[in-house]
Coordinates of C-alpha atoms in Angstrom, one line a residue:
M1 CA 104.7 38.2 193.1
E2 CA 101.4 37.0 192.2
A3 CA 99.8 40.1 193.7
R4 CA 102.0 42.4 191.5
S5 CA 100.9 40.4 188.4
V6 CA 97.2 40.8 189.4
H7 CA 97.7 44.5 189.9
A8 CA 99.4 45.0 186.5
R9 CA 96.6 43.2 184.7
A10 CA 94.1 45.4 186.4
Q11 CA 96.1 48.6 185.4
A12 CA 96.1 47.3 181.8
R13 CA 92.4 46.7 181.8
R14 CA 91.8 50.2 183.2
Y15 CA 94.1 51.8 180.5
T16 CA 92.4 49.8 177.7
T17 CA 89.0 50.9 179.0
R18 CA 90.1 54.6 179.1
Q19 CA 91.5 54.3 175.6
R20 CA 88.1 53.0 174.3
E21 CA 86.3 55.7 176.2
Q22 CA 88.6 58.5 174.8
P23 CA 87.4 59.9 171.4
W24 CA 89.8 59.5 168.4
D25 CA 92.7 61.8 168.3
R26 CA 93.3 63.9 165.2
K27 CA 95.8 61.6 163.4
E28 CA 93.3 58.7 163.7
Q29 CA 90.6 60.8 162.4
I30 CA 92.7 61.9 159.5
R31 CA 93.6 58.3 158.6
F32 CA 90.0 57.2 158.7
I33 CA 88.9 60.2 156.5
Q34 CA 91.8 59.4 154.0
L35 CA 90.5 55.9 153.6
A36 CA 87.0 57.4 153.0
V37 CA 88.4 59.8 150.5
C38 CA 90.1 56.9 148.7
L39 CA 86.7 55.2 148.4
V40 CA 84.9 58.4 147.1
L41 CA 87.6 58.9 144.5
F42 CA 87.7 55.3 143.6
C43 CA 83.9 55.7 142.9
A44 CA 84.6 58.9 140.9
V45 CA 87.3 57.2 138.9
F46 CA 84.9 54.3 138.1
I47 CA 82.2 56.8 137.0
G48 CA 84.7 58.8 134.9
K49 CA 86.1 55.7 133.3
G50 CA 83.6 55.9 130.6
V51 CA 83.5 59.7 130.4
F52 CA 87.1 61.0 130.4
P53 CA 89.6 58.1 130.5
Q54 CA 92.5 60.4 129.6
R55 CA 92.1 61.9 133.1
L56 CA 92.6 58.7 135.1
V57 CA 96.4 59.2 135.2
Q58 CA 96.1 62.6 136.7
V59 CA 93.5 61.5 139.2
R60 CA 95.8 58.7 140.3
D61 CA 98.6 61.2 141.0
Q62 CA 96.2 63.5 142.9
M63 CA 95.1 60.5 145.0
S64 CA 98.7 59.6 145.8
R65 CA 99.3 63.2 147.0
L66 CA 96.2 63.4 148.9
I67 CA 96.9 60.3 151.0
G68 CA 100.0 61.9 152.5
M69 CA 98.3 65.3 153.2
D70 CA 96.9 66.7 156.4
T71 CA 93.6 68.1 155.4
D72 CA 90.5 69.1 157.3
F73 CA 88.1 66.6 155.6
R74 CA 85.2 67.4 158.0
M75 CA 84.3 70.6 156.2
A76 CA 84.9 68.8 152.8
F77 CA 82.4 65.9 153.6
S78 CA 80.0 68.5 155.1
Q79 CA 79.8 70.4 151.8
L80 CA 79.5 67.2 149.9
G81 CA 76.6 66.1 152.0
E82 CA 74.8 69.4 151.7
S83 CA 75.3 69.3 148.0
L84 CA 73.9 65.8 147.7
A85 CA 71.1 66.8 150.0
R86 CA 70.1 69.5 147.5
Q87 CA 70.0 66.8 144.9
D88 CA 72.8 68.3 142.8
S89 CA 74.4 66.1 140.3
M90 CA 77.2 63.7 141.5
L91 CA 79.8 65.4 139.5
G92 CA 78.8 68.7 140.7
G93 CA 79.1 67.6 144.2
L94 CA 82.4 66.0 143.7
G95 CA 83.6 69.1 141.9
E96 CA 82.7 71.2 145.0
F97 CA 84.5 68.6 147.2
C98 CA 87.6 68.6 145.2
V99 CA 87.8 72.3 145.3
E100 CA 87.6 72.1 149.1
V101 CA 90.3 69.4 149.3
F102 CA 92.8 70.7 146.8
G103 CA 92.3 74.5 147.2
G104 CA 90.5 77.2 145.3
T105 CA 87.0 78.5 145.2
T106 CA 83.8 76.7 144.6
L107 CA 82.7 77.0 141.1
P108 CA 79.5 78.9 140.2
D109 CA 76.3 76.9 139.4
T110 CA 76.4 78.0 135.7
Q111 CA 80.2 77.2 135.3
V112 CA 81.3 73.9 133.9
L113 CA 84.2 71.9 135.3
P114 CA 87.1 73.3 133.3
S115 CA 88.9 69.8 133.3
V116 CA 85.9 68.3 131.7
Q117 CA 85.3 70.7 128.8
P118 CA 88.1 69.9 126.4
Y119 CA 87.2 66.2 126.5
I120 CA 83.5 66.9 125.7
Q121 CA 84.6 69.1 122.8
E122 CA 86.7 66.4 121.3
S123 CA 83.7 64.0 120.9
R124 CA 80.6 66.2 121.6
A125 CA 78.1 63.7 120.2
G126 CA 79.0 60.8 122.3
S127 CA 80.2 62.6 125.4
L128 CA 77.3 64.8 125.9
A129 CA 74.9 61.8 126.0
C130 CA 77.0 60.3 128.7
F131 CA 77.4 63.5 130.8
S132 CA 73.6 64.1 130.6
Q133 CA 73.3 61.5 133.3
Y134 CA 75.4 63.4 135.8
I135 CA 75.3 67.2 134.7
P136 CA 72.1 69.3 134.5
V137 CA 71.0 70.0 131.0
E138 CA 71.3 73.8 131.6
K139 CA 75.1 73.2 132.3
L140 CA 75.5 71.1 129.2
S141 CA 74.4 74.2 127.1
N142 CA 77.6 75.9 128.1
L143 CA 79.6 72.9 126.5
T144 CA 78.1 73.4 123.1
P145 CA 80.5 75.3 120.9
D146 CA 79.3 78.8 119.8
T147 CA 78.9 78.4 116.1
D148 CA 78.2 82.0 115.7
A149 CA 81.4 83.2 117.5
N150 CA 83.6 82.2 114.6
P151 CA 81.3 81.9 111.6
T152 CA 82.9 80.5 108.4
P153 CA 84.0 83.5 106.4
E154 CA 82.3 84.0 103.2
P155 CA 84.6 84.2 100.1
A156 CA 85.4 87.7 99.2
A157 CA 83.5 89.1 96.4
E158 CA 85.6 89.5 93.3
P159 CA 85.5 93.1 92.1
D160 CA 83.7 93.7 88.8
P161 CA 86.1 93.5 86.0
E162 CA 86.6 97.0 84.3
P163 CA 84.7 97.4 81.0
A164 CA 87.0 96.7 78.0
V165 CA 87.9 99.8 76.3
A166 CA 86.4 100.0 72.8
A167 CA 89.0 99.9 70.0
V168 CA 90.0 103.0 68.3
G169 CA 87.6 104.1 65.7
T170 CA 84.6 102.1 67.1
V171 CA 81.4 104.1 67.0
L172 CA 80.3 104.8 70.6
S173 CA 77.0 106.6 69.7
R174 CA 75.2 107.7 66.6
A175 CA 74.1 111.4 66.5
S176 CA 70.6 112.3 65.7
Y177 CA 71.5 114.9 63.2
D178 CA 68.8 116.3 60.8
G179 CA 70.7 119.4 59.4
P180 CA 72.2 120.2 56.2
A181 CA 74.5 117.6 54.7
L182 CA 77.9 117.4 56.3
P183 CA 81.0 118.2 54.4
E184 CA 83.2 115.3 53.4
N185 CA 85.3 113.7 56.2
Y186 CA 83.1 115.4 59.0
T187 CA 81.0 113.5 61.3
M188 CA 78.7 114.2 64.3
D189 CA 79.0 110.6 65.7
H190 CA 81.0 109.9 68.8
Y191 CA 84.0 107.6 68.1
S192 CA 86.3 105.9 70.5
L193 CA 90.0 107.0 70.9
G194 CA 90.8 103.6 72.4
E195 CA 93.2 103.7 75.5
L196 CA 94.5 107.1 74.7
E197 CA 94.7 109.2 77.9
T198 CA 93.5 112.7 77.3
M199 CA 92.8 116.0 79.0
T200 CA 91.2 119.4 78.4
P201 CA 93.9 121.8 76.7
L202 CA 92.1 124.9 77.9
L203 CA 89.2 125.1 80.3
G204 CA 87.1 128.1 79.1
T205 CA 83.7 129.1 77.9
L206 CA 82.6 127.6 74.7
H207 CA 82.2 130.5 72.3
S208 CA 81.4 128.6 69.1
T209 CA 80.3 124.9 68.7
Y210 CA 81.3 122.4 66.1
G211 CA 78.9 122.4 63.2
Y212 CA 77.1 124.9 60.8
R213 CA 77.0 128.5 62.0
D214 CA 77.0 132.1 60.6
H215 CA 80.7 133.2 60.4
P216 CA 81.2 135.8 63.0
I217 CA 83.2 138.1 60.7
N218 CA 81.9 137.5 57.1
G219 CA 78.4 136.3 58.1
V220 CA 78.6 133.3 55.7
Y221 CA 76.6 130.2 56.8
Q222 CA 79.3 127.5 56.8
F223 CA 80.5 124.5 58.7
H224 CA 82.8 125.3 61.6
G225 CA 85.3 122.3 61.9
G226 CA 86.2 122.9 65.5
A227 CA 85.2 124.4 68.9
D228 CA 86.2 127.8 69.9
I229 CA 87.2 128.0 73.6
G230 CA 87.5 131.5 75.2
G231 CA 90.6 132.4 77.2
Q232 CA 92.9 135.1 78.3
E233 CA 95.6 136.5 76.2
G234 CA 98.8 134.6 77.0
E235 CA 97.0 131.8 78.9
S236 CA 98.8 128.4 78.6
I237 CA 97.5 125.8 76.2
A238 CA 98.3 122.2 77.1
A239 CA 98.7 119.1 74.9
F240 CA 95.5 117.1 74.5
A241 CA 97.5 113.8 74.9
D242 CA 101.1 112.4 74.5
G243 CA 102.3 112.8 71.1
K244 CA 104.6 114.4 68.6
V245 CA 104.5 117.8 66.9
D246 CA 103.3 117.0 63.4
Y247 CA 103.8 120.5 62.0
I248 CA 103.6 124.3 63.0
G249 CA 102.6 127.2 60.8
Q250 CA 100.9 130.6 60.3
D251 CA 98.3 132.0 57.9
D252 CA 95.7 134.7 57.7
S253 CA 92.8 132.4 58.6
Y254 CA 94.2 130.5 61.5
G255 CA 97.1 132.7 62.6
L256 CA 99.7 130.8 64.5
Y257 CA 98.8 127.1 64.6
L258 CA 100.2 123.7 65.3
Q259 CA 99.1 120.1 65.1
L260 CA 99.9 117.1 67.3
D261 CA 100.0 113.4 66.2
H262 CA 98.9 111.1 69.0
G263 CA 99.2 107.9 67.1
N264 CA 96.5 105.4 65.7
G265 CA 95.4 108.2 63.4
I266 CA 94.4 110.5 66.2
K267 CA 95.4 114.2 65.8
S268 CA 94.7 117.5 67.5
F269 CA 94.9 120.9 66.0
Y270 CA 95.4 124.3 67.8
A271 CA 94.9 127.7 66.2
H272 CA 94.8 131.6 66.8
C273 CA 97.7 131.2 69.2
S274 CA 99.8 134.3 70.3
K275 CA 102.8 132.2 70.7
L276 CA 104.0 128.6 69.9
C277 CA 106.2 126.9 72.5
V278 CA 107.2 123.7 70.6
S279 CA 108.9 122.8 67.3
K280 CA 108.1 120.5 64.5
G281 CA 109.0 116.8 65.5
Q282 CA 109.3 117.5 69.2
L283 CA 107.8 114.8 71.6
V284 CA 105.4 116.3 74.1
A285 CA 103.5 114.8 77.1
M286 CA 99.8 115.1 77.9
G287 CA 99.3 118.5 79.8
E288 CA 102.6 120.0 78.6
K289 CA 102.5 123.6 77.5
I290 CA 102.6 123.8 73.8
A291 CA 101.3 127.4 73.1
E292 CA 99.6 130.4 74.5
V293 CA 96.1 131.9 73.9
G294 CA 95.9 134.7 71.3
S295 CA 93.8 136.2 68.6
T296 CA 96.1 135.9 65.6
G297 CA 94.5 135.3 62.2
N298 CA 90.9 135.8 61.5
A299 CA 89.5 136.1 65.1
T300 CA 87.4 138.5 67.0
G301 CA 89.2 137.9 70.3
P302 CA 91.5 135.7 72.3
H303 CA 90.5 132.1 72.2
L304 CA 91.6 128.7 71.1
H305 CA 90.3 127.0 68.1
L306 CA 90.5 123.2 68.7
E307 CA 90.0 120.5 66.2
L308 CA 90.1 116.7 66.7
K309 CA 90.7 114.2 63.8
L310 CA 90.6 110.5 63.5
D311 CA 92.1 109.0 60.3
G312 CA 91.5 112.3 58.6
M313 CA 87.9 112.6 59.7
H314 CA 86.9 115.6 61.8
L315 CA 85.3 114.9 65.1
D316 CA 83.3 117.1 67.6
P317 CA 86.0 118.3 70.2
T318 CA 83.2 118.9 72.8
Q319 CA 82.6 115.1 73.0
Y320 CA 86.2 114.7 74.5
V321 CA 87.0 117.9 76.4
E322 CA 85.2 120.0 79.1
T323 CA 84.1 123.6 78.8
K324 CA 82.8 126.1 81.2
S325 CA 79.0 127.2 81.1
P326 CA 78.5 130.7 79.6

């Protein structure tokens, strides 16, 4: 009986000796490395406590999951050792370590840890000073917001206000006239027609200007109170502006004629027409056909004799309509 007991104790000693001589199995290695991981992460949490405390809850959850995982920590610690041996920053080495442990690819040297960036941006002045102890200066440059990416928009320039339209009857320019005295109620000055919208009744060649001339038929030097604009027989004559037919008529001098009243004392007169297309009192719109070109009355050929008046004073029509060059 005693011999059996001695034999059992000898076997137990041999088993214990073999166990001590055998290397750790994988489970024991993993448990030991898990304890080391806890220590490393505890240090990281302690360092990060003053850097990004908002992340502590997430780190705690990651630690809890890590303890229960079966991970090859040898390679992770190997990379951590190599990183520290190259004198990289602590957070840079821990970043590479965490990539190996939790999966993913190692961050490039120029890339900042994405989990760090939002917290640095929240309080850049204080946080950058703290991170400068752990992260190289060249990496901190990536954390600085790009102020040129979204520049403060300059206020849109307000458009220049349109110049105010001169009131009807305002003298826009004085004529440098040194000829014979003008007849009563005739002027060479340029007057404003206010906000009246106008157009050229007949675009043609200017045959005779406003002012003194030798009459083409009787040869008498006298004042011509309008502008003669050449045109084809039967060509349409349009209304100078919106208005009302003031009167229509016919005589030996002007032939068929009519006058439009545009309001504010502004009137337009059309003579030597071959046909009148409106009647007295009729409302017309700017550009509406009111007559046709002719050579009725005292005329040498088909043309439009156009006159403009402001409060009974005759104006130079060429200051308000266009004509073709001869």
